[in-house]
Amino acid sequence: MTVTRTDDPPELVMERAFAAPRALVWRAFTEPERVARWWAPRPWTTPICRIDLRPGGEWRYCMRGPNGEESWGKATYLEIVPPERLVFTDEFTDADGNRNEELPTLHETVTFVEHDGATTVTFRSRYASVADRDRVAAMGMIEGFGMALDQLAEELAAA
Amino acid sequence: MATTQDDLSLTFAALADPTRRAILARLAQGEATVKELAEPFALSLPGVSKHLKVLQRAGLISQGRKAQWRPCRLEPAPLHAVDDWVDRYRHLWEERFDRLDEYLRELQQEENDGPDDPPSAHDGDPHGRPA
């Protein structure tokens, strides 16, 4: 997988090829019970995943972590061109679907290109501004550092 | 960006305090004055200023000029030295795509296995062959 970061526009682009025909990859991205099989990184799961696949329709999901922690997301489809392209906005919400104001909304474009039976998926994540992106990065880092310290403290206490 | 051993120590020391982390989290949402930063902690202004000095020495915040009304701003560069966030993002996406890869292989395996399944116990065969 390649990850490319640009500042103008402020984007992260993830690209990877899969040994599968495009029609199947498209289904894995657009059918809710299929999306739920892979969307959350291990050991997280996606116990809730609903998709209304049309422009203006929503994809609502909940990822659950090993300690019961939850992360809810809501995507709103802007463009759907089967089996080539999906464009949607993506935001963090609470369990009721209210947007988390502290985290920026992302603009996502996913394209699917087939070649010799393999499909290259390009997932382009765009922030509204470099400042937005840096804010998310900083918050993630601050949280991650805090968690690392907590974990260290636990390990020291157990030793 | 060049980072010395000392720079990292300053950053770690700055982050190793929950009040300072909370201050940084607040600044990550936008600039704030010293007074605004003090409010959630019921700290005195000199009290919060001590924390701000530590953060400033570590290059994690910058402050404007006018006394208590000085706006403080988050400067994320030192945090990037602690943990390259792109790596964390990459890790997340690799995990996700690894899972997708496995799932796609599984699906194709199921499709390949289908017609070769041994005859099932119930009458009839979905593929139209005699039971």
mmCIF file of C-alpha atoms in Angstrom:
data_model
loop_
_atom_site.group_PDB
_atom_site.id
_atom_site.type_symbol
_atom_site.label_atom_id
_atom_site.label_comp_id
_atom_site.label_asym_id
_atom_site.label_seq_id
_atom_site.Cartn_x
_atom_site.Cartn_y
_atom_site.Cartn_z
ATOM 1 C CA MET A 1 0.000 0.000 0.000
ATOM 2 C CA THR A 2 1.252 3.496 -0.748
ATOM 3 C CA VAL A 3 0.347 6.550 1.331
ATOM 4 C CA THR A 4 0.931 9.986 -0.132
ATOM 5 C CA ARG A 5 0.484 13.223 1.770
ATOM 6 C CA THR A 6 -0.069 16.559 0.016
ATOM 7 C CA ASP A 7 -0.622 20.032 1.435
ATOM 8 C CA ASP A 8 -2.250 21.644 -1.550
ATOM 9 C CA PRO A 9 -4.919 20.310 -1.430
ATOM 10 C CA PRO A 10 -4.483 18.858 2.069
ATOM 11 C CA GLU A 11 -4.966 15.182 1.313
ATOM 12 C CA LEU A 12 -3.889 11.725 2.239
ATOM 13 C CA VAL A 13 -4.051 9.197 -0.575
ATOM 14 C CA MET A 14 -3.987 5.474 0.135
ATOM 15 C CA GLU A 15 -3.608 3.094 -2.780
ATOM 16 C CA ARG A 16 -3.506 -0.688 -2.926
ATOM 17 C CA ALA A 17 -4.171 -3.468 -5.419
ATOM 18 C CA PHE A 18 -6.343 -6.482 -4.610
ATOM 19 C CA ALA A 19 -6.405 -9.836 -6.395
ATOM 20 C CA ALA A 20 -10.121 -9.631 -7.127
ATOM 21 C CA PRO A 21 -12.357 -8.423 -9.950
ATOM 22 C CA ARG A 22 -13.671 -4.892 -9.663
ATOM 23 C CA ALA A 23 -17.332 -5.946 -9.417
ATOM 24 C CA LEU A 24 -16.533 -7.887 -6.256
ATOM 25 C CA VAL A 25 -14.470 -5.100 -4.710
ATOM 26 C CA TRP A 26 -17.322 -2.671 -5.452
ATOM 27 C CA ARG A 27 -19.732 -4.940 -3.565
ATOM 28 C CA ALA A 28 -17.311 -5.133 -0.631
ATOM 29 C CA PHE A 29 -17.421 -1.329 -0.434
ATOM 30 C CA THR A 30 -21.161 -0.827 -0.897
ATOM 31 C CA GLU A 31 -23.047 -3.726 0.713
ATOM 32 C CA PRO A 32 -23.343 -3.075 4.469
ATOM 33 C CA GLU A 33 -22.879 -6.660 5.685
ATOM 34 C CA ARG A 34 -19.758 -6.884 3.501
ATOM 35 C CA VAL A 35 -18.316 -3.535 4.587
ATOM 36 C CA ALA A 36 -18.724 -4.605 8.203
ATOM 37 C CA ARG A 37 -16.402 -7.540 7.551
ATOM 38 C CA TRP A 38 -13.316 -5.404 7.005
ATOM 39 C CA TRP A 39 -13.847 -1.701 7.779
ATOM 40 C CA ALA A 40 -12.594 -1.731 11.383
ATOM 41 C CA PRO A 41 -8.896 -2.502 11.912
ATOM 42 C CA ARG A 42 -8.277 -5.553 14.114
ATOM 43 C CA PRO A 43 -9.113 -6.125 16.894
ATOM 44 C CA TRP A 44 -11.994 -3.665 16.392
ATOM 45 C CA THR A 45 -15.290 -4.813 14.879
ATOM 46 C CA THR A 46 -18.126 -3.040 13.078
ATOM 47 C CA PRO A 47 -21.277 -4.204 14.859
ATOM 48 C CA ILE A 48 -23.474 -1.573 13.186
ATOM 49 C CA CYS A 49 -23.307 -0.736 9.514
ATOM 50 C CA ARG A 50 -26.172 0.713 7.472
ATOM 51 C CA ILE A 51 -25.948 1.929 3.901
ATOM 52 C CA ASP A 52 -28.429 3.877 1.810
ATOM 53 C CA LEU A 53 -26.576 3.868 -1.478
ATOM 54 C CA ARG A 54 -27.767 6.904 -3.428
ATOM 55 C CA PRO A 55 -26.652 10.551 -3.765
ATOM 56 C CA GLY A 56 -27.641 12.204 -0.491
ATOM 57 C CA GLY A 57 -27.977 8.791 1.174
ATOM 58 C CA GLU A 58 -26.019 7.900 4.288
ATOM 59 C CA TRP A 59 -23.657 5.229 5.478
ATOM 60 C CA ARG A 60 -23.821 5.002 9.247
ATOM 61 C CA TYR A 61 -21.460 2.792 11.185
ATOM 62 C CA CYS A 62 -20.192 2.037 14.635
ATOM 63 C CA MET A 63 -16.753 0.591 15.265
ATOM 64 C CA ARG A 64 -16.245 -1.125 18.602
ATOM 65 C CA GLY A 65 -12.913 -1.693 20.318
ATOM 66 C CA PRO A 66 -11.729 -4.548 22.523
ATOM 67 C CA ASN A 67 -12.621 -2.624 25.710
ATOM 68 C CA GLY A 68 -16.106 -1.726 24.506
ATOM 69 C CA GLU A 69 -15.111 1.727 23.295
ATOM 70 C CA GLU A 70 -17.165 2.977 20.349
ATOM 71 C CA SER A 71 -16.474 5.217 17.407
ATOM 72 C CA TRP A 72 -19.445 6.263 15.288
ATOM 73 C CA GLY A 73 -19.203 7.618 11.770
ATOM 74 C CA LYS A 74 -21.545 9.020 9.181
ATOM 75 C CA ALA A 75 -20.812 9.282 5.486
ATOM 76 C CA THR A 76 -23.088 11.126 3.057
ATOM 77 C CA TYR A 77 -22.820 10.055 -0.568
ATOM 78 C CA LEU A 78 -22.207 12.770 -3.148
ATOM 79 C CA GLU A 79 -21.468 10.694 -6.238
ATOM 80 C CA ILE A 80 -21.955 7.003 -6.999
ATOM 81 C CA VAL A 81 -20.652 5.631 -10.306
ATOM 82 C CA PRO A 82 -20.689 1.825 -10.184
ATOM 83 C CA PRO A 83 -18.257 0.171 -10.346
ATOM 84 C CA GLU A 84 -15.759 3.051 -10.768
ATOM 85 C CA ARG A 85 -16.136 5.740 -8.143
ATOM 86 C CA LEU A 86 -17.607 6.664 -4.787
ATOM 87 C CA VAL A 87 -17.499 10.212 -3.421
ATOM 88 C CA PHE A 88 -18.755 11.045 0.064
ATOM 89 C CA THR A 89 -18.261 13.266 3.071
ATOM 90 C CA ASP A 90 -17.207 11.524 6.237
ATOM 91 C CA GLU A 91 -17.630 12.718 9.785
ATOM 92 C CA PHE A 92 -17.351 11.479 13.343
ATOM 93 C CA THR A 93 -20.609 11.503 15.262
ATOM 94 C CA ASP A 94 -22.099 10.371 18.537
ATOM 95 C CA ALA A 95 -24.414 7.350 18.701
ATOM 96 C CA ASP A 96 -27.374 9.530 17.679
ATOM 97 C CA GLY A 97 -25.657 10.786 14.557
ATOM 98 C CA ASN A 98 -24.863 14.284 15.837
ATOM 99 C CA ARG A 99 -21.623 15.548 14.417
ATOM 100 C CA ASN A 100 -18.593 15.759 16.697
ATOM 101 C CA GLU A 101 -17.662 19.417 16.276
ATOM 102 C CA GLU A 102 -14.111 18.904 17.491
ATOM 103 C CA LEU A 103 -13.169 16.777 14.511
ATOM 104 C CA PRO A 104 -13.236 18.040 10.924
ATOM 105 C CA THR A 105 -15.347 16.566 8.142
ATOM 106 C CA LEU A 106 -13.445 14.757 5.436
ATOM 107 C CA HIS A 107 -14.154 14.628 1.733
ATOM 108 C CA GLU A 108 -13.472 11.119 0.425
ATOM 109 C CA THR A 109 -13.062 9.875 -3.129
ATOM 110 C CA VAL A 110 -12.616 6.166 -3.799
ATOM 111 C CA THR A 111 -11.816 4.924 -7.286
ATOM 112 C CA PHE A 112 -11.630 1.350 -8.570
ATOM 113 C CA VAL A 113 -9.540 0.427 -11.602
ATOM 114 C CA GLU A 114 -9.299 -3.130 -12.909
ATOM 115 C CA HIS A 115 -6.295 -4.498 -14.771
ATOM 116 C CA ASP A 116 -5.608 -8.159 -15.536
ATOM 117 C CA GLY A 117 -8.152 -9.368 -13.013
ATOM 118 C CA ALA A 118 -6.722 -7.255 -10.175
ATOM 119 C CA THR A 119 -8.349 -4.085 -8.852
ATOM 120 C CA THR A 120 -6.469 -1.014 -7.665
ATOM 121 C CA VAL A 121 -8.359 0.936 -5.028
ATOM 122 C CA THR A 122 -7.378 4.561 -4.467
ATOM 123 C CA PHE A 123 -8.822 6.182 -1.353
ATOM 124 C CA ARG A 124 -8.327 9.955 -1.313
ATOM 125 C CA SER A 125 -9.060 11.744 1.977
ATOM 126 C CA ARG A 126 -9.255 15.507 1.818
ATOM 127 C CA TYR A 127 -9.379 17.936 4.747
ATOM 128 C CA ALA A 128 -10.947 21.364 4.345
ATOM 129 C CA SER A 129 -7.616 22.976 5.189
ATOM 130 C CA VAL A 130 -4.081 22.205 6.300
ATOM 131 C CA ALA A 131 -5.038 23.689 9.681
ATOM 132 C CA ASP A 132 -7.894 21.162 9.982
ATOM 133 C CA ARG A 133 -5.553 18.317 9.187
ATOM 134 C CA ASP A 134 -2.917 19.473 11.649
ATOM 135 C CA ARG A 135 -5.574 19.855 14.310
ATOM 136 C CA VAL A 136 -6.711 16.261 13.914
ATOM 137 C CA ALA A 137 -3.125 15.082 13.868
ATOM 138 C CA ALA A 138 -2.307 17.028 17.019
ATOM 139 C CA MET A 139 -5.377 15.742 18.854
ATOM 140 C CA GLY A 140 -4.671 12.187 17.849
ATOM 141 C CA MET A 141 -1.124 12.502 19.021
ATOM 142 C CA ILE A 142 -2.030 14.110 22.342
ATOM 143 C CA GLU A 143 -4.568 11.388 23.029
ATOM 144 C CA GLY A 144 -2.187 8.674 21.919
ATOM 145 C CA PHE A 145 0.554 9.999 24.143
ATOM 146 C CA GLY A 146 -1.783 10.176 27.122
ATOM 147 C CA MET A 147 -2.893 6.611 26.527
ATOM 148 C CA ALA A 148 0.697 5.445 26.214
ATOM 149 C CA LEU A 149 1.531 7.029 29.555
ATOM 150 C CA ASP A 150 -1.515 5.410 31.180
ATOM 151 C CA GLN A 151 -0.431 2.066 29.845
ATOM 152 C CA LEU A 152 3.100 2.579 31.062
ATOM 153 C CA ALA A 153 1.785 3.493 34.493
ATOM 154 C CA GLU A 154 -0.307 0.299 34.560
ATOM 155 C CA GLU A 155 2.646 -1.845 33.576
ATOM 156 C CA LEU A 156 4.841 -0.256 36.223
ATOM 157 C CA ALA A 157 2.163 -0.760 38.854
ATOM 158 C CA ALA A 158 1.788 -4.428 37.905
ATOM 159 C CA ALA A 159 5.550 -5.098 37.917
ATOM 160 C CA MET B 1 13.040 18.294 10.674
ATOM 161 C CA ALA B 2 16.123 17.855 12.821
ATOM 162 C CA THR B 3 15.324 16.879 16.377
ATOM 163 C CA THR B 4 17.929 16.647 19.083
ATOM 164 C CA GLN B 5 17.747 14.370 22.078
ATOM 165 C CA ASP B 6 17.101 17.481 24.190
ATOM 166 C CA ASP B 7 14.164 18.596 22.053
ATOM 167 C CA LEU B 8 12.454 15.235 22.494
ATOM 168 C CA SER B 9 13.021 15.355 26.261
ATOM 169 C CA LEU B 10 11.435 18.801 26.402
ATOM 170 C CA THR B 11 8.460 17.582 24.410
ATOM 171 C CA PHE B 12 7.999 14.476 26.528
ATOM 172 C CA ALA B 13 8.319 16.451 29.745
ATOM 173 C CA ALA B 14 5.765 18.932 28.476
ATOM 174 C CA LEU B 15 3.300 16.171 27.535
ATOM 175 C CA ALA B 16 3.802 14.199 30.730
ATOM 176 C CA ASP B 17 1.311 16.330 32.629
ATOM 177 C CA PRO B 18 -2.459 15.868 32.196
ATOM 178 C CA THR B 19 -3.219 19.573 32.660
ATOM 179 C CA ARG B 20 -0.753 20.490 29.955
ATOM 180 C CA ARG B 21 -2.206 17.809 27.665
ATOM 181 C CA ALA B 22 -5.661 19.221 28.290
ATOM 182 C CA ILE B 23 -4.376 22.709 27.478
ATOM 183 C CA LEU B 24 -2.916 21.424 24.217
ATOM 184 C CA ALA B 25 -6.144 19.620 23.381
ATOM 185 C CA ARG B 26 -8.043 22.879 23.922
ATOM 186 C CA LEU B 27 -5.574 24.800 21.719
ATOM 187 C CA ALA B 28 -5.905 22.127 19.046
ATOM 188 C CA GLN B 29 -9.434 23.479 18.580
ATOM 189 C CA GLY B 30 -8.228 27.046 18.120
ATOM 190 C CA GLU B 31 -6.388 29.908 19.769
ATOM 191 C CA ALA B 32 -7.239 30.925 23.328
ATOM 192 C CA THR B 33 -6.159 33.549 25.821
ATOM 193 C CA VAL B 34 -4.441 32.701 29.089
ATOM 194 C CA LYS B 35 -7.666 33.507 30.948
ATOM 195 C CA GLU B 36 -9.711 31.193 28.737
ATOM 196 C CA LEU B 37 -7.207 28.388 29.257
ATOM 197 C CA ALA B 38 -7.259 28.823 33.037
ATOM 198 C CA GLU B 39 -11.041 28.572 33.354
ATOM 199 C CA PRO B 40 -11.637 24.795 33.096
ATOM 200 C CA PHE B 41 -8.966 24.044 35.677
ATOM 201 C CA ALA B 42 -9.812 26.549 38.407
ATOM 202 C CA LEU B 43 -6.125 27.436 38.349
ATOM 203 C CA SER B 44 -4.819 30.847 39.120
ATOM 204 C CA LEU B 45 -3.384 32.797 36.223
ATOM 205 C CA PRO B 46 0.174 32.384 37.563
ATOM 206 C CA GLY B 47 -0.598 28.670 37.939
ATOM 207 C CA VAL B 48 -1.628 28.212 34.323
ATOM 208 C CA SER B 49 1.202 30.482 33.206
ATOM 209 C CA LYS B 50 3.723 28.051 34.683
ATOM 210 C CA HIS B 51 2.287 25.296 32.498
ATOM 211 C CA LEU B 52 2.303 27.605 29.494
ATOM 212 C CA LYS B 53 5.993 28.369 30.048
ATOM 213 C CA VAL B 54 6.821 24.664 29.920
ATOM 214 C CA LEU B 55 4.810 24.262 26.734
ATOM 215 C CA GLN B 56 6.392 27.326 25.207
ATOM 216 C CA ARG B 57 9.927 26.136 26.026
ATOM 217 C CA ALA B 58 9.127 22.886 24.253
ATOM 218 C CA GLY B 59 7.983 24.858 21.231
ATOM 219 C CA LEU B 60 4.495 23.379 21.499
ATOM 220 C CA ILE B 61 2.725 26.726 21.814
ATOM 221 C CA SER B 62 3.398 30.291 20.795
ATOM 222 C CA GLN B 63 2.011 33.338 22.558
ATOM 223 C CA GLY B 64 1.011 36.759 21.327
ATOM 224 C CA ARG B 65 2.253 39.876 23.050
ATOM 225 C CA LYS B 66 -0.385 41.533 25.234
ATOM 226 C CA ALA B 67 -0.171 40.211 28.852
ATOM 227 C CA GLN B 68 -3.240 38.281 29.975
ATOM 228 C CA TRP B 69 -5.025 38.813 26.701
ATOM 229 C CA ARG B 70 -2.240 37.145 24.772
ATOM 230 C CA PRO B 71 -3.682 34.530 22.470
ATOM 231 C CA CYS B 72 -1.867 31.199 22.721
ATOM 232 C CA ARG B 73 -1.570 29.036 19.651
ATOM 233 C CA LEU B 74 -0.711 25.383 19.231
ATOM 234 C CA GLU B 75 2.488 24.729 17.292
ATOM 235 C CA PRO B 76 2.192 21.091 16.207
ATOM 236 C CA ALA B 77 5.698 20.626 14.744
ATOM 237 C CA PRO B 78 7.330 19.113 17.878
ATOM 238 C CA LEU B 79 4.479 16.614 18.128
ATOM 239 C CA HIS B 80 5.336 15.373 14.678
ATOM 240 C CA ALA B 81 8.773 14.467 15.934
ATOM 241 C CA VAL B 82 7.258 12.395 18.725
ATOM 242 C CA ASP B 83 5.068 10.343 16.481
ATOM 243 C CA ASP B 84 4.718 10.750 12.770
ATOM 244 C CA TRP B 85 0.970 10.788 12.377
ATOM 245 C CA VAL B 86 1.170 9.671 8.811
ATOM 246 C CA ASP B 87 2.677 6.418 10.075
ATOM 247 C CA ARG B 88 -0.260 5.935 12.399
ATOM 248 C CA TYR B 89 -2.693 6.621 9.592
ATOM 249 C CA ARG B 90 -0.785 4.256 7.345
ATOM 250 C CA HIS B 91 -0.973 1.581 10.031
ATOM 251 C CA LEU B 92 -4.747 1.997 10.328
ATOM 252 C CA TRP B 93 -5.216 1.721 6.581
ATOM 253 C CA GLU B 94 -2.892 -1.231 6.242
ATOM 254 C CA GLU B 95 -4.908 -3.096 8.854
ATOM 255 C CA ARG B 96 -8.102 -2.209 7.067
ATOM 256 C CA PHE B 97 -6.842 -3.168 3.639
ATOM 257 C CA ASP B 98 -5.315 -6.401 4.973
ATOM 258 C CA ARG B 99 -8.728 -7.343 6.237
ATOM 259 C CA LEU B 100 -10.343 -6.405 2.941
ATOM 260 C CA ASP B 101 -7.745 -8.466 1.103
ATOM 261 C CA GLU B 102 -8.479 -11.548 3.252
ATOM 262 C CA TYR B 103 -12.205 -11.073 2.858
ATOM 263 C CA LEU B 104 -11.985 -10.783 -0.935
ATOM 264 C CA ARG B 105 -9.913 -13.970 -1.073
ATOM 265 C CA GLU B 106 -12.471 -15.743 1.107
ATOM 266 C CA LEU B 107 -15.327 -14.632 -1.128
ATOM 267 C CA GLN B 108 -13.596 -15.874 -4.259
ATOM 268 C CA GLN B 109 -12.705 -19.134 -2.554
ATOM 269 C CA GLU B 110 -16.385 -19.643 -1.686
ATOM 270 C CA GLU B 111 -17.376 -18.962 -5.262
ATOM 271 C CA ASN B 112 -14.781 -21.443 -6.516
ATOM 272 C CA ASP B 113 -15.775 -24.108 -3.986
ATOM 273 C CA GLY B 114 -19.502 -23.803 -4.712
ATOM 274 C CA PRO B 115 -20.052 -26.117 -7.703
ATOM 275 C CA ASP B 116 -17.760 -28.797 -6.242
ATOM 276 C CA ASP B 117 -19.659 -29.152 -2.961
ATOM 277 C CA PRO B 118 -20.605 -32.727 -2.118
ATOM 278 C CA PRO B 119 -24.370 -33.401 -2.476
ATOM 279 C CA SER B 120 -26.218 -32.120 0.584
ATOM 280 C CA ALA B 121 -28.604 -34.128 2.757
ATOM 281 C CA HIS B 122 -31.807 -32.495 1.540
ATOM 282 C CA ASP B 123 -33.668 -33.341 -1.639
ATOM 283 C CA GLY B 124 -32.799 -31.675 -4.840
ATOM 284 C CA ASP B 125 -29.699 -29.845 -5.790
ATOM 285 C CA PRO B 126 -29.544 -26.093 -6.300
ATOM 286 C CA HIS B 127 -27.563 -26.636 -9.483
ATOM 287 C CA GLY B 128 -30.215 -28.852 -11.008
ATOM 288 C CA ARG B 129 -28.344 -32.141 -10.832
ATOM 289 C CA PRO B 130 -30.334 -35.213 -9.735
ATOM 290 C CA ALA B 131 -30.144 -35.827 -5.936
#
